[in-house]
PDB file of C-alpha atoms in Angstrom:
ATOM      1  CA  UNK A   1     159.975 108.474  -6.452  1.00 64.00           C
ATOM      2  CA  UNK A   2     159.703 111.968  -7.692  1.00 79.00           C
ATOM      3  CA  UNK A   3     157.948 111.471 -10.787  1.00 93.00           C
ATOM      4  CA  UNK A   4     157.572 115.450 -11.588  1.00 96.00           C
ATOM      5  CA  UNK A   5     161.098 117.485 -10.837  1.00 96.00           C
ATOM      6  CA  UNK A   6     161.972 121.374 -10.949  1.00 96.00           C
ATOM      7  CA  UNK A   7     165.580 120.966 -10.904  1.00 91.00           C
ATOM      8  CA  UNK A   8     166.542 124.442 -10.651  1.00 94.00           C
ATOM      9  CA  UNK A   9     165.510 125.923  -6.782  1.00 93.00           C
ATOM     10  CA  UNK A  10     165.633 129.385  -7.367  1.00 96.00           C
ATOM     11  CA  UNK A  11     166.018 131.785 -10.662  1.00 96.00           C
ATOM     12  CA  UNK A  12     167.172 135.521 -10.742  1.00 97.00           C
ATOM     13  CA  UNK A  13     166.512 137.706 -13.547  1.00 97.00           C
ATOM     14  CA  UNK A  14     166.465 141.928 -14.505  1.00 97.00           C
ATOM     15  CA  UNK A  15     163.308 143.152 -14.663  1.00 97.00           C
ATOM     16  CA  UNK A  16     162.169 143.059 -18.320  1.00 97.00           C
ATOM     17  CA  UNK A  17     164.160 140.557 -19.044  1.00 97.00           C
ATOM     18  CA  UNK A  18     163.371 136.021 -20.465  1.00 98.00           C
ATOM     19  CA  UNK A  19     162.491 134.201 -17.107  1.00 97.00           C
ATOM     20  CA  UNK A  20     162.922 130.507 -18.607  1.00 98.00           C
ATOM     21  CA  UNK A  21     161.555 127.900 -15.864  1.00 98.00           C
ATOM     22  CA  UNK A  22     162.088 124.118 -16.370  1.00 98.00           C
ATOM     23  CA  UNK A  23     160.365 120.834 -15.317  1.00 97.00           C
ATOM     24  CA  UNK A  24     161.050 117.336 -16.614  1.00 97.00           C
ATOM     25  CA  UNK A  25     158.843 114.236 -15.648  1.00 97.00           C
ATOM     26  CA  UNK A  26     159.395 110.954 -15.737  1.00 95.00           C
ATOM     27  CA  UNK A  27     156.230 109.236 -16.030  1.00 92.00           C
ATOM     28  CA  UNK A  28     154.649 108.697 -19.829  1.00 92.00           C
ATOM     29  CA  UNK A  29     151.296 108.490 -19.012  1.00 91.00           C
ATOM     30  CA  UNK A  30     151.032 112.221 -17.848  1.00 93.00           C
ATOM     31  CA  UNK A  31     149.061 114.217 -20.270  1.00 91.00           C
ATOM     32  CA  UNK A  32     148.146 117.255 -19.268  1.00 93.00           C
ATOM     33  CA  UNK A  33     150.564 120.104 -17.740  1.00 95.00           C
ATOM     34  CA  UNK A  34     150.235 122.905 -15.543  1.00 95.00           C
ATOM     35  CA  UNK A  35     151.788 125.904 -14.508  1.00 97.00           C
ATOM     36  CA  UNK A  36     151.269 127.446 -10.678  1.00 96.00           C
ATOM     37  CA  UNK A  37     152.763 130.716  -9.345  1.00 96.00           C
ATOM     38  CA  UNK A  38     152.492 130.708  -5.185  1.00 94.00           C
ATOM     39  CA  UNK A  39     152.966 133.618  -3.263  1.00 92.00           C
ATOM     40  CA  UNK A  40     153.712 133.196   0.828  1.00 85.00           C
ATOM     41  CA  UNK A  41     150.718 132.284   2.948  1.00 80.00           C
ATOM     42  CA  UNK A  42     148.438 132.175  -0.278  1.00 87.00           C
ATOM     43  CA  UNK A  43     147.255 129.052  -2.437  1.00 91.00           C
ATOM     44  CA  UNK A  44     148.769 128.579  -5.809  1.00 94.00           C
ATOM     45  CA  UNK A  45     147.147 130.602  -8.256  1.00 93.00           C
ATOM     46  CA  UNK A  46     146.901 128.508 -11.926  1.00 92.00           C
ATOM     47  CA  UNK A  47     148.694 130.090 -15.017  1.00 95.00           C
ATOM     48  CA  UNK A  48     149.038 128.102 -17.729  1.00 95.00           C
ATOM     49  CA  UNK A  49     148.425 124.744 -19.212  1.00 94.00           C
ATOM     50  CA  UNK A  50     149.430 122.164 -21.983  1.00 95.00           C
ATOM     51  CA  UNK A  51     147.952 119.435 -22.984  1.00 93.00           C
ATOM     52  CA  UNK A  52     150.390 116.020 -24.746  1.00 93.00           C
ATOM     53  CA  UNK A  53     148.840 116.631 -28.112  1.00 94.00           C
ATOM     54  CA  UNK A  54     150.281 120.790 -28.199  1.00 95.00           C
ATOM     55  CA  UNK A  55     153.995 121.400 -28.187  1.00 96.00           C
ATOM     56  CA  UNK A  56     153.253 125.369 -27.557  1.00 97.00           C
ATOM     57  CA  UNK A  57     150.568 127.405 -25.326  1.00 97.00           C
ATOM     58  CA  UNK A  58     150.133 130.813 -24.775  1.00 97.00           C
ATOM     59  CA  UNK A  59     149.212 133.286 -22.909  1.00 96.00           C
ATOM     60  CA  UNK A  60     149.684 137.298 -23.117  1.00 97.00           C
ATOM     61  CA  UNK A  61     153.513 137.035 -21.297  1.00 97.00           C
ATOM     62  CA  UNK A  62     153.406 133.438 -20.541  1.00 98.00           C
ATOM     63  CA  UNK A  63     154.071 131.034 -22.850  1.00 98.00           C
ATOM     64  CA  UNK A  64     154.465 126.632 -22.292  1.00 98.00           C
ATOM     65  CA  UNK A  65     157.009 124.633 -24.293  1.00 98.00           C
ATOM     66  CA  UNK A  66     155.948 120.847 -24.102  1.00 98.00           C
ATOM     67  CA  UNK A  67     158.854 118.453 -25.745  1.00 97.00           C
ATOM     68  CA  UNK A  68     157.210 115.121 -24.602  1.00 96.00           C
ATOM     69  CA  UNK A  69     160.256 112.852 -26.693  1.00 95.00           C
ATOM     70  CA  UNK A  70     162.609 114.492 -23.711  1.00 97.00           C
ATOM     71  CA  UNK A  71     159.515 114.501 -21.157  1.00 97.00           C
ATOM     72  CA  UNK A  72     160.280 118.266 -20.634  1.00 97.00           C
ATOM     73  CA  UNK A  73     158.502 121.489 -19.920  1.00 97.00           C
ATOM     74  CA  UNK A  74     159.235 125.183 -19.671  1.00 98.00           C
ATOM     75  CA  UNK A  75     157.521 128.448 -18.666  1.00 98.00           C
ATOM     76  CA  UNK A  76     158.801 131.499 -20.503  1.00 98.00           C
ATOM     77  CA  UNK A  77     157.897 134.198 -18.956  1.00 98.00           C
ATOM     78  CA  UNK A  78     158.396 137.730 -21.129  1.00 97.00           C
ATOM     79  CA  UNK A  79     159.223 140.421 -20.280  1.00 97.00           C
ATOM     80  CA  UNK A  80     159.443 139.899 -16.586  1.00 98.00           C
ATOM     81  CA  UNK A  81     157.880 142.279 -13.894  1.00 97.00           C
ATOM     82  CA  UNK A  82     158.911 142.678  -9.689  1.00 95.00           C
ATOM     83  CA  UNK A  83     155.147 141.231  -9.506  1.00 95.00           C
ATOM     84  CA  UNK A  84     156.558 138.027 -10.659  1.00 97.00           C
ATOM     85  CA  UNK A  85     158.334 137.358  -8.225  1.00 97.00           C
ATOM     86  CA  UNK A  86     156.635 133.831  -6.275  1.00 96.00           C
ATOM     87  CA  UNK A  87     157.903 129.960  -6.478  1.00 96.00           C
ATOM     88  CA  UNK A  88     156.515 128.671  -9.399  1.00 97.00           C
ATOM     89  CA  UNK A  89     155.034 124.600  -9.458  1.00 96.00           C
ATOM     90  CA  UNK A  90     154.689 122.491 -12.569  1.00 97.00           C
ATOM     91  CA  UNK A  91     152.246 120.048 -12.210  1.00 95.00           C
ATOM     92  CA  UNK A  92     151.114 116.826 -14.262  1.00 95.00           C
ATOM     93  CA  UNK A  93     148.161 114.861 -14.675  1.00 91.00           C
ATOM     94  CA  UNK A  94     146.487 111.801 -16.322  1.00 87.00           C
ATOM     95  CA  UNK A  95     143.254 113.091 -16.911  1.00 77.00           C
ATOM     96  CA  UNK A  96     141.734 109.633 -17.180  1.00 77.00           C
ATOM     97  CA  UNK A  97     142.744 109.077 -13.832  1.00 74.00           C
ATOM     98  CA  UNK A  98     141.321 111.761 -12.141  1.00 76.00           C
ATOM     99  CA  UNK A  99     141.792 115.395 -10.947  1.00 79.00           C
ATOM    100  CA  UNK A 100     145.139 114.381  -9.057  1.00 88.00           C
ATOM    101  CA  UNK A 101     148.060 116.771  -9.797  1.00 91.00           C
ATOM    102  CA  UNK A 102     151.504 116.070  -9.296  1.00 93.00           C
ATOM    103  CA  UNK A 103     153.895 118.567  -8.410  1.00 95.00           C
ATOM    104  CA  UNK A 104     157.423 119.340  -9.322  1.00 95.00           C
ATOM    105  CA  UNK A 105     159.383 120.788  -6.195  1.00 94.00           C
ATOM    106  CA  UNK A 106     158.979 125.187  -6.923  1.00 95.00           C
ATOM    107  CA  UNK A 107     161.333 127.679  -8.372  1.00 97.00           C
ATOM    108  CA  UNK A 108     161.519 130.503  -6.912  1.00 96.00           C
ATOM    109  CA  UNK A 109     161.800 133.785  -9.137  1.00 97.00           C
ATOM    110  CA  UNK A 110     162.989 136.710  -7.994  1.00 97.00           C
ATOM    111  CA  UNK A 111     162.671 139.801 -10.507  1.00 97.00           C
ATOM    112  CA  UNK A 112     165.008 142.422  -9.755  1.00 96.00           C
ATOM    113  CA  UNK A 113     164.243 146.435 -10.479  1.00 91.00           C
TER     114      UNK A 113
ATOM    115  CA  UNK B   1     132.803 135.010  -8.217  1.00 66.00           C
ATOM    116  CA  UNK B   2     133.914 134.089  -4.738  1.00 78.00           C
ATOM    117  CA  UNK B   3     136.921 131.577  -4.893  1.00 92.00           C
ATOM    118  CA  UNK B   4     137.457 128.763  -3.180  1.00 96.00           C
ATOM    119  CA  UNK B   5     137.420 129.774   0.721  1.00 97.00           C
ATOM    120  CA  UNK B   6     139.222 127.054   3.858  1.00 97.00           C
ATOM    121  CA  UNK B   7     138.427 127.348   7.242  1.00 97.00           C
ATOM    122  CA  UNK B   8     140.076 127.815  10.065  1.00 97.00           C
ATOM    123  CA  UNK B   9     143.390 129.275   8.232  1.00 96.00           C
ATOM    124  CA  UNK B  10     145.556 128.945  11.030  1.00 96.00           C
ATOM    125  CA  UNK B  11     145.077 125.976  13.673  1.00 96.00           C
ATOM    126  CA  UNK B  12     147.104 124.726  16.641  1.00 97.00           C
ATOM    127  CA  UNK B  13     147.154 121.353  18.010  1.00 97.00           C
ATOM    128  CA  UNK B  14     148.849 118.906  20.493  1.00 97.00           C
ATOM    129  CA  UNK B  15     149.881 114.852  19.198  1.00 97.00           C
ATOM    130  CA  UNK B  16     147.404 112.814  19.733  1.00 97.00           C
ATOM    131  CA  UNK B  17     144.238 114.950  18.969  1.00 97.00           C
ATOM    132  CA  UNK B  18     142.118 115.275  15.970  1.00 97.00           C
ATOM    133  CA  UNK B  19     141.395 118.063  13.541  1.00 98.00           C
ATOM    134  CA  UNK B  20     138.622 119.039  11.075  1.00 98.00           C
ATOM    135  CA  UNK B  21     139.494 121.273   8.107  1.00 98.00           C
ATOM    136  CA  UNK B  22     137.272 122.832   5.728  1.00 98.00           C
ATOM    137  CA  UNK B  23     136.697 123.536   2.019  1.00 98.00           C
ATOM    138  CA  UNK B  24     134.097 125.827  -0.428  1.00 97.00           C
ATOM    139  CA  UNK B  25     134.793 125.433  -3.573  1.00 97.00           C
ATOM    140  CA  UNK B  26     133.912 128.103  -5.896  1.00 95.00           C
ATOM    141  CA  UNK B  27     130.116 127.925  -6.859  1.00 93.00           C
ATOM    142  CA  UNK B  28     129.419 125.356  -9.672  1.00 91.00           C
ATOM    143  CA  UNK B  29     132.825 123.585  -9.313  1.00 92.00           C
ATOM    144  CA  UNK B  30     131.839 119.956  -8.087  1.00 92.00           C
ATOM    145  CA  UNK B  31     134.942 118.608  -7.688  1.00 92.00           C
ATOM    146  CA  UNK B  32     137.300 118.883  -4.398  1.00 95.00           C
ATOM    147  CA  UNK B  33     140.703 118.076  -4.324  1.00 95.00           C
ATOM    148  CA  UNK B  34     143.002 118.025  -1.255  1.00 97.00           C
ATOM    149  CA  UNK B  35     146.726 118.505  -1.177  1.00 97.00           C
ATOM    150  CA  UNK B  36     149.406 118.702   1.556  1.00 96.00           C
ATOM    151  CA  UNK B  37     152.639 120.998   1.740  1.00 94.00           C
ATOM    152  CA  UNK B  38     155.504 120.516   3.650  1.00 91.00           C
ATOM    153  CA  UNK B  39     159.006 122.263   3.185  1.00 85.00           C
ATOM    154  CA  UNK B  40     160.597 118.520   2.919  1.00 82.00           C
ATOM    155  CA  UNK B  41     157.837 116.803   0.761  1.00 83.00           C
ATOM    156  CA  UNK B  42     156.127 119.420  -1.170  1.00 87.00           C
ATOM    157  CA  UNK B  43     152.885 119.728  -2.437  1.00 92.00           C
ATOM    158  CA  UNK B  44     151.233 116.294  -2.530  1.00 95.00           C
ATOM    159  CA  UNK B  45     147.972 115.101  -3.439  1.00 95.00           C
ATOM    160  CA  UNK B  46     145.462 113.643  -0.663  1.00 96.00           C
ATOM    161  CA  UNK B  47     142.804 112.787  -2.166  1.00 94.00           C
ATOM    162  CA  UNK B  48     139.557 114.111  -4.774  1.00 93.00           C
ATOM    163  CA  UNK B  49     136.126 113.836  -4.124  1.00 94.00           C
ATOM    164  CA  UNK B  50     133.035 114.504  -6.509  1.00 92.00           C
ATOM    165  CA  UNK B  51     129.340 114.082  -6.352  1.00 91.00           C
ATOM    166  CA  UNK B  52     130.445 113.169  -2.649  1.00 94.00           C
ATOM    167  CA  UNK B  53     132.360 109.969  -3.759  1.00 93.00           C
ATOM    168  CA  UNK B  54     135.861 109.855  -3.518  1.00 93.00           C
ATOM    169  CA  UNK B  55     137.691 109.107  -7.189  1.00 89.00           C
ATOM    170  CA  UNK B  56     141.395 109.418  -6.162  1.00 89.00           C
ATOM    171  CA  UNK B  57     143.233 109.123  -2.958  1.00 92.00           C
ATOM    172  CA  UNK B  58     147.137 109.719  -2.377  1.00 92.00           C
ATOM    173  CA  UNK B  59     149.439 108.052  -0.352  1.00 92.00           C
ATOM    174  CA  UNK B  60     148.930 108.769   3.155  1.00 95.00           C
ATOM    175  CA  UNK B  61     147.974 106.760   5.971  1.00 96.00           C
ATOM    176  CA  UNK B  62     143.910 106.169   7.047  1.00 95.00           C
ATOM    177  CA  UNK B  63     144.166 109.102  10.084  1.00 97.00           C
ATOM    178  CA  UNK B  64     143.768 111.120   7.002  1.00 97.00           C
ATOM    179  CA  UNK B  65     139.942 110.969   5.525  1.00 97.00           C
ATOM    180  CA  UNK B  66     137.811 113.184   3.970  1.00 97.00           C
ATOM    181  CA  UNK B  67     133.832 113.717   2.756  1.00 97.00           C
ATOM    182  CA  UNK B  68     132.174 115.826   0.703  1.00 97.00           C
ATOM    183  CA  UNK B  69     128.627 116.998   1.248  1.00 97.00           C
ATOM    184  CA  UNK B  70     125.585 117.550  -1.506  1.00 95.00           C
ATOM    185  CA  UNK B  71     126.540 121.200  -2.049  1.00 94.00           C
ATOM    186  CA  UNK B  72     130.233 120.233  -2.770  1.00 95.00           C
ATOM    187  CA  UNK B  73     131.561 121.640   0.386  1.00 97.00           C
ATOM    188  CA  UNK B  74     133.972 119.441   1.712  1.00 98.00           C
ATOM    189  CA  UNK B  75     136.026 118.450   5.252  1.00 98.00           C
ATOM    190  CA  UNK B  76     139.095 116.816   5.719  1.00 98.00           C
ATOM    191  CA  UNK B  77     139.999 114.421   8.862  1.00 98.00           C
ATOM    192  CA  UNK B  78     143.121 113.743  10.499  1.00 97.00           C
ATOM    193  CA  UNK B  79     143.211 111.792  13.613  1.00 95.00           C
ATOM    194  CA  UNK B  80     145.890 110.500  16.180  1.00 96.00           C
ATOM    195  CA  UNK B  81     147.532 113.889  14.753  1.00 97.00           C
ATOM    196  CA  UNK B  82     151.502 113.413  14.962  1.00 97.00           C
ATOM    197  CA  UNK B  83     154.222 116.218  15.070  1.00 96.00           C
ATOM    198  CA  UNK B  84     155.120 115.836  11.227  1.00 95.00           C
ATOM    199  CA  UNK B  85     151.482 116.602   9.794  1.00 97.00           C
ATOM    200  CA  UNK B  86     152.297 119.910  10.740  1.00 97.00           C
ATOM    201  CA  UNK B  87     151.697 121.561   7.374  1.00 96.00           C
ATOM    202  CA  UNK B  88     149.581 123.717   4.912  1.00 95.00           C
ATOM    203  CA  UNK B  89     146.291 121.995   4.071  1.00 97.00           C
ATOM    204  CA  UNK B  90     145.150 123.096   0.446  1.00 97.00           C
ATOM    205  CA  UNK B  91     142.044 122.424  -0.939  1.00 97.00           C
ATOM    206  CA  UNK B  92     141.586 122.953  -4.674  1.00 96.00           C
ATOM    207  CA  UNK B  93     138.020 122.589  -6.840  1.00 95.00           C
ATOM    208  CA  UNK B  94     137.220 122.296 -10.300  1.00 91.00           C
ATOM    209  CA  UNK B  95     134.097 122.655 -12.796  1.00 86.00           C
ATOM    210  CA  UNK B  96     133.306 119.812 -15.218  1.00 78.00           C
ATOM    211  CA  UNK B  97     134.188 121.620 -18.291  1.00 78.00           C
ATOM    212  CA  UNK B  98     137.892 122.150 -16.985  1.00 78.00           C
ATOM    213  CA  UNK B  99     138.498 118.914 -14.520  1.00 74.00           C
ATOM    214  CA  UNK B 100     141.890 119.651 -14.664  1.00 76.00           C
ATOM    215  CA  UNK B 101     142.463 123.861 -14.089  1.00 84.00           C
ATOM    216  CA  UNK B 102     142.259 123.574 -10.189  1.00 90.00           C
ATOM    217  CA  UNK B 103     141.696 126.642  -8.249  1.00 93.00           C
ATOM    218  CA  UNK B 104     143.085 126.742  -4.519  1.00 95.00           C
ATOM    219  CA  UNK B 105     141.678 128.229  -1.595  1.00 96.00           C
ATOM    220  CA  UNK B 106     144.636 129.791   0.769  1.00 95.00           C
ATOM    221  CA  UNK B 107     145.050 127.049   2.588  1.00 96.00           C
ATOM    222  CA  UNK B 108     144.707 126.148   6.441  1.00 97.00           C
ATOM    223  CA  UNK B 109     148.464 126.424   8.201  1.00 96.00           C
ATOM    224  CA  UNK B 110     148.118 123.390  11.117  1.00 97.00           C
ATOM    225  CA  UNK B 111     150.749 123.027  13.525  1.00 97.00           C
ATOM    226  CA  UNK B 112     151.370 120.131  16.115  1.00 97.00           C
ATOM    227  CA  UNK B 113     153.043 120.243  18.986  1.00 96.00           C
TER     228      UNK B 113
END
């Protein structure tokens, strides 16, 4: 039972250009959202985070939509660079329940010069 | 700061042995998560440990355990290894005032064979 999903397995977008990266999850009682970008052969590096009682987060080119009546997420990502270029994870959490993350499959980006 | 280092990175084994993984998390972080990736399951969660107690566990079988010692380092376990825990071993910590903004290490690649 995939309870976080990243329906979309890759994305390709122009350099400087809206990368728009979506997540939907199924479980209610996540409340707290994360962002990952993962590069080959390194850990995921954390981006950006939401928690239930935000719609909006940002930071400098990276900004989290949260529309929990759809139990959706996106990363907007603007403008996009080459550097950008990883699989990016969403990730979900009850924080009463722990430190456990859940993971949505990856998207990977590729930013094109 | 130094971040969150795993040793070995890269480890070969044959079924039927053990292995020993392990995990620094960055200084003052106290609590140590553990997550597997595999190209057909993903990243999923192991288990967490803090103040050497573990809080959460995922869903894998008992050949997978883990400890934590009293400067938050911790090991991971897996015995009787089989040919599909070949994957990248993750290790992630967190500091109290963020429980839920885990930072990875690079991982340890295993492979059985």
């Amino acid at each position: 039972d995939q309870q976080v999903k990243q329906n979309s397995p890759s994305l390709s977008v122009q350099e400087g250009r809206i990368s728009i990266l979506n997540c939907d999850y199924t479980n209610s009682m996540f409340d707290y959202f994360l962002w990952y970008k993962k590069y080959p052969a390194e850990g995921p590096t954390f981006l950006i985070s939401i928690s239930s009682i935000k719609d909006k987060n940002e930071d400098g080119r990276f900004t989290v939509f949260l529309n929990k009546s759809a139990k959706h997420l996106s990363l907007h990502i603007v403008p996009s660079q080459p550097g950008d270029s990883a699989v990016y994870f969403c990730a979900a959490s009850r924080p009463a329940a722990g430190n456990k993350l859940t993971f949505g499959g990856g998207t990977r980006v590729l930013v094109k010069p | 700061k130094a971040g969150v280092t795993q040793t070995p990175r890269y480890l070969i084994k044959t079924r039927g042995q053990q292995v020993t993984l392990s995990c620094s998390p960055i200084s003052g972080h106290r609590s140590v998560s553990w997550y597997q990736q595999t190209p057909g399951q993903g990243l999923q969660f192991l288990f967490e440990y803090f103040s050497e107690t573990q809080r959460n566990k995922g869903n894998f079988p008992g050949r997978f355990s883990g400890r934590q010692f009293s400067n938050s380092r911790s090991e991971m376990n897996v015995s009787t290894l089989e040919l599909g825990d070949s994957a990248l071993y993750l290790c992630a910590s967190s500091q109290p005032s963020a429980p839920n903004e885990q930072f990875f290490g690079p991982g340890t690649r295993l492979t059985v064979l």
